[in-house]
Coordinates of C-alpha atoms and ligand atoms in Angstrom, one line a residue:
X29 CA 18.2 0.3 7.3
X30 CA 17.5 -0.6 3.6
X31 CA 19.7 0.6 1.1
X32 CA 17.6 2.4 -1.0
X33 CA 17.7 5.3 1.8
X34 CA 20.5 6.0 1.3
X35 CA 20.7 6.2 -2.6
X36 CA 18.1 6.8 -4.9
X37 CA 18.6 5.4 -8.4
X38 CA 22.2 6.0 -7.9
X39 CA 25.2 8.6 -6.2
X40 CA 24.8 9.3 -2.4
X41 CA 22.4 12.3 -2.3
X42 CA 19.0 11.1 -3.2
X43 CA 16.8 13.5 -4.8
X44 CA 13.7 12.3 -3.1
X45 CA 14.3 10.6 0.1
X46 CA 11.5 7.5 -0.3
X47 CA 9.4 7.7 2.1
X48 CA 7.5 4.4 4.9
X49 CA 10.4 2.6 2.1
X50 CA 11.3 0.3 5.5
X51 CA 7.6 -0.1 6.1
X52 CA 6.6 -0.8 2.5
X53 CA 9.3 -3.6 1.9
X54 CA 8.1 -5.8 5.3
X55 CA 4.9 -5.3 3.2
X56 CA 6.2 -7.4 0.5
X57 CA 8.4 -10.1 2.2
X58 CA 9.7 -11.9 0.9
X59 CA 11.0 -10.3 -1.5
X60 CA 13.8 -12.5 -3.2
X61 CA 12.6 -14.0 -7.0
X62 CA 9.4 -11.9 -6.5
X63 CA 8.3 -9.9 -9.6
X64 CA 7.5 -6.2 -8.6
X65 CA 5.4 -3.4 -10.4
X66 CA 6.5 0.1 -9.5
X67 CA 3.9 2.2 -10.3
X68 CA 5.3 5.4 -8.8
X69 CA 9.2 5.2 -9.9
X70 CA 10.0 8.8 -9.2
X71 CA 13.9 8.6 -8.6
X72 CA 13.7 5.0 -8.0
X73 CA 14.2 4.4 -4.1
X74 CA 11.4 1.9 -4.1
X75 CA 12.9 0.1 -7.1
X76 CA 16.6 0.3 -5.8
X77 CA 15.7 -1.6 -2.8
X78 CA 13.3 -4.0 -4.2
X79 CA 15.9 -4.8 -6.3
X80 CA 18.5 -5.0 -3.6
X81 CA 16.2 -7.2 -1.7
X82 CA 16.5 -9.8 -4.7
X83 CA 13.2 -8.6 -6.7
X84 CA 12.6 -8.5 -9.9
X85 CA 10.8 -4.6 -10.8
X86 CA 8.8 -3.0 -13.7
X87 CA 8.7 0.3 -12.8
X88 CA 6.2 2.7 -14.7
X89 CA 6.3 7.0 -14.2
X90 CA 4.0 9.2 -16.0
X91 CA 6.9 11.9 -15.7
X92 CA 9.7 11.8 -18.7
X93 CA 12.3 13.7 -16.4
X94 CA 12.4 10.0 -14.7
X95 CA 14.3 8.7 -17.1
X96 CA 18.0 9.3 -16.4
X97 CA 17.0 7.7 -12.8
X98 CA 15.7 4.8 -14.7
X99 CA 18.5 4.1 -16.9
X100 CA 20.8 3.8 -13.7
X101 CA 18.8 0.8 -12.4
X102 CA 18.4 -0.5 -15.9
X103 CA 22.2 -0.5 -16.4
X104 CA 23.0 -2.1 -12.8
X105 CA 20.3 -4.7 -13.1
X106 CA 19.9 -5.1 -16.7
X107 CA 18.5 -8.8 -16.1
X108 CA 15.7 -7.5 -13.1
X109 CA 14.4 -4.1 -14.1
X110 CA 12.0 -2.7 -16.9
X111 CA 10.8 0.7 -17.1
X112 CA 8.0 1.7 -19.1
X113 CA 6.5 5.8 -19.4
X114 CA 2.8 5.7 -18.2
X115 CA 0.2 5.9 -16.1
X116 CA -0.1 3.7 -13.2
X117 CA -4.3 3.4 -14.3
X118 CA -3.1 1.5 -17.1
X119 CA -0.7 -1.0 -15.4
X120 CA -2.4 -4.0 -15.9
X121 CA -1.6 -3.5 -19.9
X122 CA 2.0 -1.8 -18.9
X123 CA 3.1 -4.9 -17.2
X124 CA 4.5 -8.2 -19.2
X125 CA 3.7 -11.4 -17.5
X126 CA 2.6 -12.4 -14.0
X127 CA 3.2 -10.1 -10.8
X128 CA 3.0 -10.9 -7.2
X129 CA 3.4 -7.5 -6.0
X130 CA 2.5 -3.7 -6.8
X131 CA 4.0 -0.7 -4.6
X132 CA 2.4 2.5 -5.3
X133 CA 3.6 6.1 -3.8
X134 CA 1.2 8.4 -4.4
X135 CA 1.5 12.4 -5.5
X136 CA 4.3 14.2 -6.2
X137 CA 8.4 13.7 -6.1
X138 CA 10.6 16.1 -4.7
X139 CA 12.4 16.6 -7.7
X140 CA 8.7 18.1 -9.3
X141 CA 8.2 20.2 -6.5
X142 CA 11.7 21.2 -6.4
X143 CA 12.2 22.4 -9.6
X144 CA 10.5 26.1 -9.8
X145 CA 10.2 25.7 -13.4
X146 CA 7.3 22.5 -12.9
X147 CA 5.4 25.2 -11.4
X148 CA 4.1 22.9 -8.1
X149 CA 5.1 25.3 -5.9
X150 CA 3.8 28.5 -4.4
X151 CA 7.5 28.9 -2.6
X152 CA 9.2 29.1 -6.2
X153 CA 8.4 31.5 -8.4
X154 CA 7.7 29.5 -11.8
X155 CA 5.5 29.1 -14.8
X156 CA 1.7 27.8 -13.4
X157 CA 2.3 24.3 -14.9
X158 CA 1.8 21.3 -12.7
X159 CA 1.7 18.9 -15.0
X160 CA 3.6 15.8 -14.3
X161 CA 3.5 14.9 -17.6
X162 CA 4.1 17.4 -19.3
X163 CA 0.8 17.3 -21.7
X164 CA -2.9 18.3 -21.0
X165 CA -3.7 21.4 -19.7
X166 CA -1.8 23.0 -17.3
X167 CA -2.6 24.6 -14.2
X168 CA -2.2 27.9 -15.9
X169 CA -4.8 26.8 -18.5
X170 CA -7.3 26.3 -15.5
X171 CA -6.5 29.1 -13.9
X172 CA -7.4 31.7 -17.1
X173 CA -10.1 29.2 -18.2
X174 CA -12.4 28.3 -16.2
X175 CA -15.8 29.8 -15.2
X176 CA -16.0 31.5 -11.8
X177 CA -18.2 29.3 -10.5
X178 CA -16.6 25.8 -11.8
X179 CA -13.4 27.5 -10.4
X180 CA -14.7 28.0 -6.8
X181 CA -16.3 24.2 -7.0
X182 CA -12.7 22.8 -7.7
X183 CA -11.0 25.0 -4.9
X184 CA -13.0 23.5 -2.7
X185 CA -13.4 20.0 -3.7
X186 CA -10.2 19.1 -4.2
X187 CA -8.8 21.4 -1.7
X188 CA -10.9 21.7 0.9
X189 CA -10.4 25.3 0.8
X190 CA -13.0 26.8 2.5
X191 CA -12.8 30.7 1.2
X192 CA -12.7 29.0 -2.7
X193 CA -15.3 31.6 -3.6
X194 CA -13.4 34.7 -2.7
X195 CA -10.3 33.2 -4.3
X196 CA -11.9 32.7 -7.6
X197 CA -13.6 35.9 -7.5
X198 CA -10.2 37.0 -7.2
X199 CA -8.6 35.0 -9.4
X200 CA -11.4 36.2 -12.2
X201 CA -11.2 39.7 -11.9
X202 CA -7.6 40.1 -11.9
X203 CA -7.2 37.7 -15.4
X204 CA -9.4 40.2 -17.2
X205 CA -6.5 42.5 -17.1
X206 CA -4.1 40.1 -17.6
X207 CA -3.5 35.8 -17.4
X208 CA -2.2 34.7 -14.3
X209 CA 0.9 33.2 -15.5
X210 CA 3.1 32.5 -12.3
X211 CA 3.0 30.7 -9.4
X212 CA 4.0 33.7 -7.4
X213 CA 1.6 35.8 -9.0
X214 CA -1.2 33.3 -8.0
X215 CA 0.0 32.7 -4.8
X216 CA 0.3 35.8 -4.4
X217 CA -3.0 36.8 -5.3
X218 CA -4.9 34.2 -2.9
X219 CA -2.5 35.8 0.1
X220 CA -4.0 39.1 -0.7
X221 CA -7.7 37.8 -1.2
X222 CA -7.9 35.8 1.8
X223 CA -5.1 36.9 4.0
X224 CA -2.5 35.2 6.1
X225 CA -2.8 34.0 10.2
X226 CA 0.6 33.5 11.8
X227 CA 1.3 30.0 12.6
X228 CA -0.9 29.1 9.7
X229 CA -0.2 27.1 6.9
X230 CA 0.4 29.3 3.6
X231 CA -3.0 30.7 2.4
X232 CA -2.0 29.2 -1.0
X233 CA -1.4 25.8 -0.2
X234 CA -5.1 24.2 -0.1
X235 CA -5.6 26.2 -3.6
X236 CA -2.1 24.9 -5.1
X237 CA -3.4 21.1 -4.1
X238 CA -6.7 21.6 -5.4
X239 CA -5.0 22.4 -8.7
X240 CA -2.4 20.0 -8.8
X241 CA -5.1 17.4 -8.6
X242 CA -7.1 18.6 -11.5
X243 CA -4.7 19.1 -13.6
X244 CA -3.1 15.5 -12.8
X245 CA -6.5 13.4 -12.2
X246 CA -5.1 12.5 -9.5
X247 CA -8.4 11.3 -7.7
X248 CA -9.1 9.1 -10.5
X249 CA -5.7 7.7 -11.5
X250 CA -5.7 6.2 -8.2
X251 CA -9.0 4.5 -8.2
X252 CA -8.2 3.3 -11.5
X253 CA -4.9 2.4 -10.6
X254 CA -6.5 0.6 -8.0
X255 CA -8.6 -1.4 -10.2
X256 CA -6.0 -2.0 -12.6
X257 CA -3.8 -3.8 -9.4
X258 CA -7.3 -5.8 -8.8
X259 CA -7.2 -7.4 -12.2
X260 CA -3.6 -8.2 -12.3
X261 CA -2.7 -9.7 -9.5
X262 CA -3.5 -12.9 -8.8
X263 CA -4.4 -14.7 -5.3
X264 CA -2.0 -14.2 -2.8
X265 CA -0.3 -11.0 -4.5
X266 CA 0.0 -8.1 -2.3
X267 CA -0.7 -4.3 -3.0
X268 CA 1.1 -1.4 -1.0
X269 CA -0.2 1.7 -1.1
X270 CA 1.0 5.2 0.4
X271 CA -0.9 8.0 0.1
X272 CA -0.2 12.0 1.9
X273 CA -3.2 12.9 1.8
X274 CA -6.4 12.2 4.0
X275 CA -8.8 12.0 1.0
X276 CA -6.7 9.3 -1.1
X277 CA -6.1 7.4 1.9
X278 CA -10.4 7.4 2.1
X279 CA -10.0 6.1 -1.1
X280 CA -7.8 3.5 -0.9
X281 CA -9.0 2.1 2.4
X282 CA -12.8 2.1 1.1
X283 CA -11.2 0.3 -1.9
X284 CA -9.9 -2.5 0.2
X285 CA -12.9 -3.0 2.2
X286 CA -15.3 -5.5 1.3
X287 CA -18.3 -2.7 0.7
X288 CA -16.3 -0.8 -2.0
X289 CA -17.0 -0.4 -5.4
X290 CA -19.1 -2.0 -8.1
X291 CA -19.6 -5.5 -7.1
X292 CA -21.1 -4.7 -3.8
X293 CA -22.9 -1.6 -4.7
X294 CA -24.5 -2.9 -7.3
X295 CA -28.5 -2.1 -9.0
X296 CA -28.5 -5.2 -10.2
X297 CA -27.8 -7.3 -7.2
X298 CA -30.2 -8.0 -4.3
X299 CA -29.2 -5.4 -1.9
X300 CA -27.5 -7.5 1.0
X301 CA -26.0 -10.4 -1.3
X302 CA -23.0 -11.1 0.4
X303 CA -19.5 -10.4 -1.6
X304 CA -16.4 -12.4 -1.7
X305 CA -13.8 -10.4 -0.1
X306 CA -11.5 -9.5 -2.9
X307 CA -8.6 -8.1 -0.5
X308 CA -7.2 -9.5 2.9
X309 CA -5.3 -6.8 4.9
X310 CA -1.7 -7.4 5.3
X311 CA -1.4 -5.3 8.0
X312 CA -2.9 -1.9 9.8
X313 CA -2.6 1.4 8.2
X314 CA 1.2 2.2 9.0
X315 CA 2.3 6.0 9.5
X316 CA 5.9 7.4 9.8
X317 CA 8.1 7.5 13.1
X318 CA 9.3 10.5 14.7
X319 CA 12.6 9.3 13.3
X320 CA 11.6 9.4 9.9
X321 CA 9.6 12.6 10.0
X322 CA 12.5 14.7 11.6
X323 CA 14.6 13.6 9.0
X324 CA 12.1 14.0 6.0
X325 CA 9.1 16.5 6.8
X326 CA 7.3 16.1 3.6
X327 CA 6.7 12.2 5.3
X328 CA 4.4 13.5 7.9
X329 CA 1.2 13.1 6.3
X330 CA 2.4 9.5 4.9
X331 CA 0.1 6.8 5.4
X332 CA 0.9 3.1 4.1
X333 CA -1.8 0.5 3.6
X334 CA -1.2 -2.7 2.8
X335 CA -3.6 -5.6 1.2
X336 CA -3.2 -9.4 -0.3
X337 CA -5.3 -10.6 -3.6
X338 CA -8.3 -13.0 -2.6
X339 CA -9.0 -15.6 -5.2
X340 CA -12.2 -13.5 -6.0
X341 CA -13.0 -12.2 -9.4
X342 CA -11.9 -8.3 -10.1
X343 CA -15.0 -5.9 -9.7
X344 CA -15.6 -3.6 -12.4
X345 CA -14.4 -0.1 -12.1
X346 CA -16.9 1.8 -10.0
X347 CA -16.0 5.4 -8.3
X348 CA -19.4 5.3 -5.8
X349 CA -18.5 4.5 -2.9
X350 CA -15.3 5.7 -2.7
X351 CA -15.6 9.0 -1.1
X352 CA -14.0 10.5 -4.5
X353 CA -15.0 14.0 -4.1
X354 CA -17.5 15.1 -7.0
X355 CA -16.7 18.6 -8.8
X356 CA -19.1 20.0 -11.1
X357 CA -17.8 21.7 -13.7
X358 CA -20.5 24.0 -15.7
X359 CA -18.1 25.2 -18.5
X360 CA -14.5 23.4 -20.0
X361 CA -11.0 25.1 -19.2
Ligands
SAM5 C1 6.3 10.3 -4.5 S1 7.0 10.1 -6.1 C2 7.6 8.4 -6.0 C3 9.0 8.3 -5.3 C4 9.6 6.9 -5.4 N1 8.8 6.0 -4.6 C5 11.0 7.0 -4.9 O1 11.3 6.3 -3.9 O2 11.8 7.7 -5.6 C6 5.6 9.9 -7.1 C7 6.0 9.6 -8.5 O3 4.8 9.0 -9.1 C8 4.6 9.6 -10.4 N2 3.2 9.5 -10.6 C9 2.2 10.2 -10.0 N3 1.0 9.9 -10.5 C10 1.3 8.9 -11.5 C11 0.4 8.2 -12.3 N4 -0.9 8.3 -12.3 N5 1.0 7.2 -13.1 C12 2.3 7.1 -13.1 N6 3.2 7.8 -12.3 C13 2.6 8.7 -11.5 C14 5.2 11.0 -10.3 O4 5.5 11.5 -11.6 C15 6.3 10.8 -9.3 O5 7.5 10.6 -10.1

């Protein structure tokens, strides 16, 4: 078993167990004098065992509460590991110097969902935040701002929550008296509107995702992510992706297929000119054992994908094609 089960960044109780870590490492062998970009450091298993495994890692995290998990890999490895705050969209310009490898693990870390006061959670009563960042607007800011309508339309596109109408309708008529400011009082608030089935997930949890998107961009950090890992690696480097969720992992396999974005889609190319293959599959799409699922639950929607760098030239960013759900928004939060 790899080491960076185990430990996180550092101590023996990991605050986010990494997830497929076992799976995404074979992606990448071998690893030894490789350079690494960690595009989702979180509390740094990926990096701990890259680096373990002989790597050399810049690791990159949109989140500032990172950083103590950071500075423990930077202090055991201070020849091998970089960190740098950001977004993993922008890791082309993040990164210094050649790469044969990115690893990214998409969504959120235990330790955000964890803490009530982050606000991801409709289980811990908390301020309606979300962010991961800490700037924008929040989730609260959504929540008391937006129209009815451009409400419902997020519900359900990022969600897939089907009763998104009467939860907005809700949501609207109970801010006129006052802002929704909690996560209980929100979750709250959908359970009433739209009831709870036994045996059913929590009525909250497809509006909570919706949410977390938005107010994260999550949809389209990964697709530029995606682009950005395009541009900088060259042939032969290899991208490992995990997503949790069915609609990112649409993304990311459309993304890797040849018919994907710009390039192939193009106006301005005769419509069945054949395109270079810009990515080779590594492997097929690799989910969790029962093994790894009994011991972590939040794994069990975990799906890895895995692709090497053609020698072709990097498309320009495109989201059609995709199958990035579109929300129209009528008014701003
Ligand atoms: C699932 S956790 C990663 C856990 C990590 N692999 C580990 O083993 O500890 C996802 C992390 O990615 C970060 N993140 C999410 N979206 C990001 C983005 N667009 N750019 C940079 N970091 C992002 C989150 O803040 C979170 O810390």
């Amino acid at each position: 078993m790899a080491a960076g089960r185990e430990r996180a960044a550092g101590g023996d109780m990991p605050p986010h167990l990494p997830v497929l870590l076992d799976e995404v490492l074979a992606s990448l062998m071998p690893l030894s004098g490789k350079t690494v970009v960690d595009g989702t450091f979180g509390a740094g298993g990926y990096s701990r065992a890259l680096l373990d495994a002989g790597a050399r890692v810049m690791a990159i995290d949109r989140d500032p509460k990172v950083g103590p998990h950071a500075e423990i890999l930077a202090a055991a490895f201070p020849d091998r590991f970089t960190f740098k705050p950001g977004t993993f969209s922008e890791l082309d310009a993040l990164a210094d110097g050649p790469v044969d490898a990115i690893v990214l693990d998409i969504g959120v870390s235990s330790m955000q969902i964890d803490e009530a006061e982050r606000g991801f959670s409709f289980l811990r009563d908390g301020p309606l935040d979300m962010r991961m960042s800490g700037e924008g607007p929040s989730a609260s800011d959504l929540v008391n701002g937006l129209e009815e309508e451009d409400l419902a339309n997020l519900l359900f596109g990022y969600g897939e929550e089907r009763k998104s109408r009467r939860i907005a309708k809700a949501i609207v008529t109970r801010r006129a008296a006052q802002p929704i400011s909690t996560t209980g009082e929100l979750a709250g608030l959908i359970e009433k509107s739209i009831g709870r089935k036994p045996g059913a997930i929590h009525p909250a949890t497809r509006s909570f995702q919706a949410l977390r998107i938005a107010v994260n961009q999550e949809f389209d950090q990964l697709v530029l992510g995606l682009f950005a890992a395009e541009r900088l690696l060259g042939a032969g480097g290899v991208l490992s992706v995990v997503t949790f969720h069915s609609i990112e992992d649409r993304i990311v396999k459309r993304f890797f297929s040849v018919d994907a974005g710009a390039g192939a889609r193009s106006r301005h190319l005769p419509e069945r000119q054949a395109e270079a293959m810009r990515w080779d599959p590594v492997a097929r799409a690799v989910k969790p054992g029962i093994a790894e699922t009994d011991r972590n639950p939040r794994a069990r929607s975990a799906i890895l994908r895995s692709a090497r760098r053609t020698a072709a030239p990097a498309r320009k960013v495109a989201f059609e094609g995709l199958g990035v759900p579109e929300v129209r928004m009528r008014g701003a939060a």
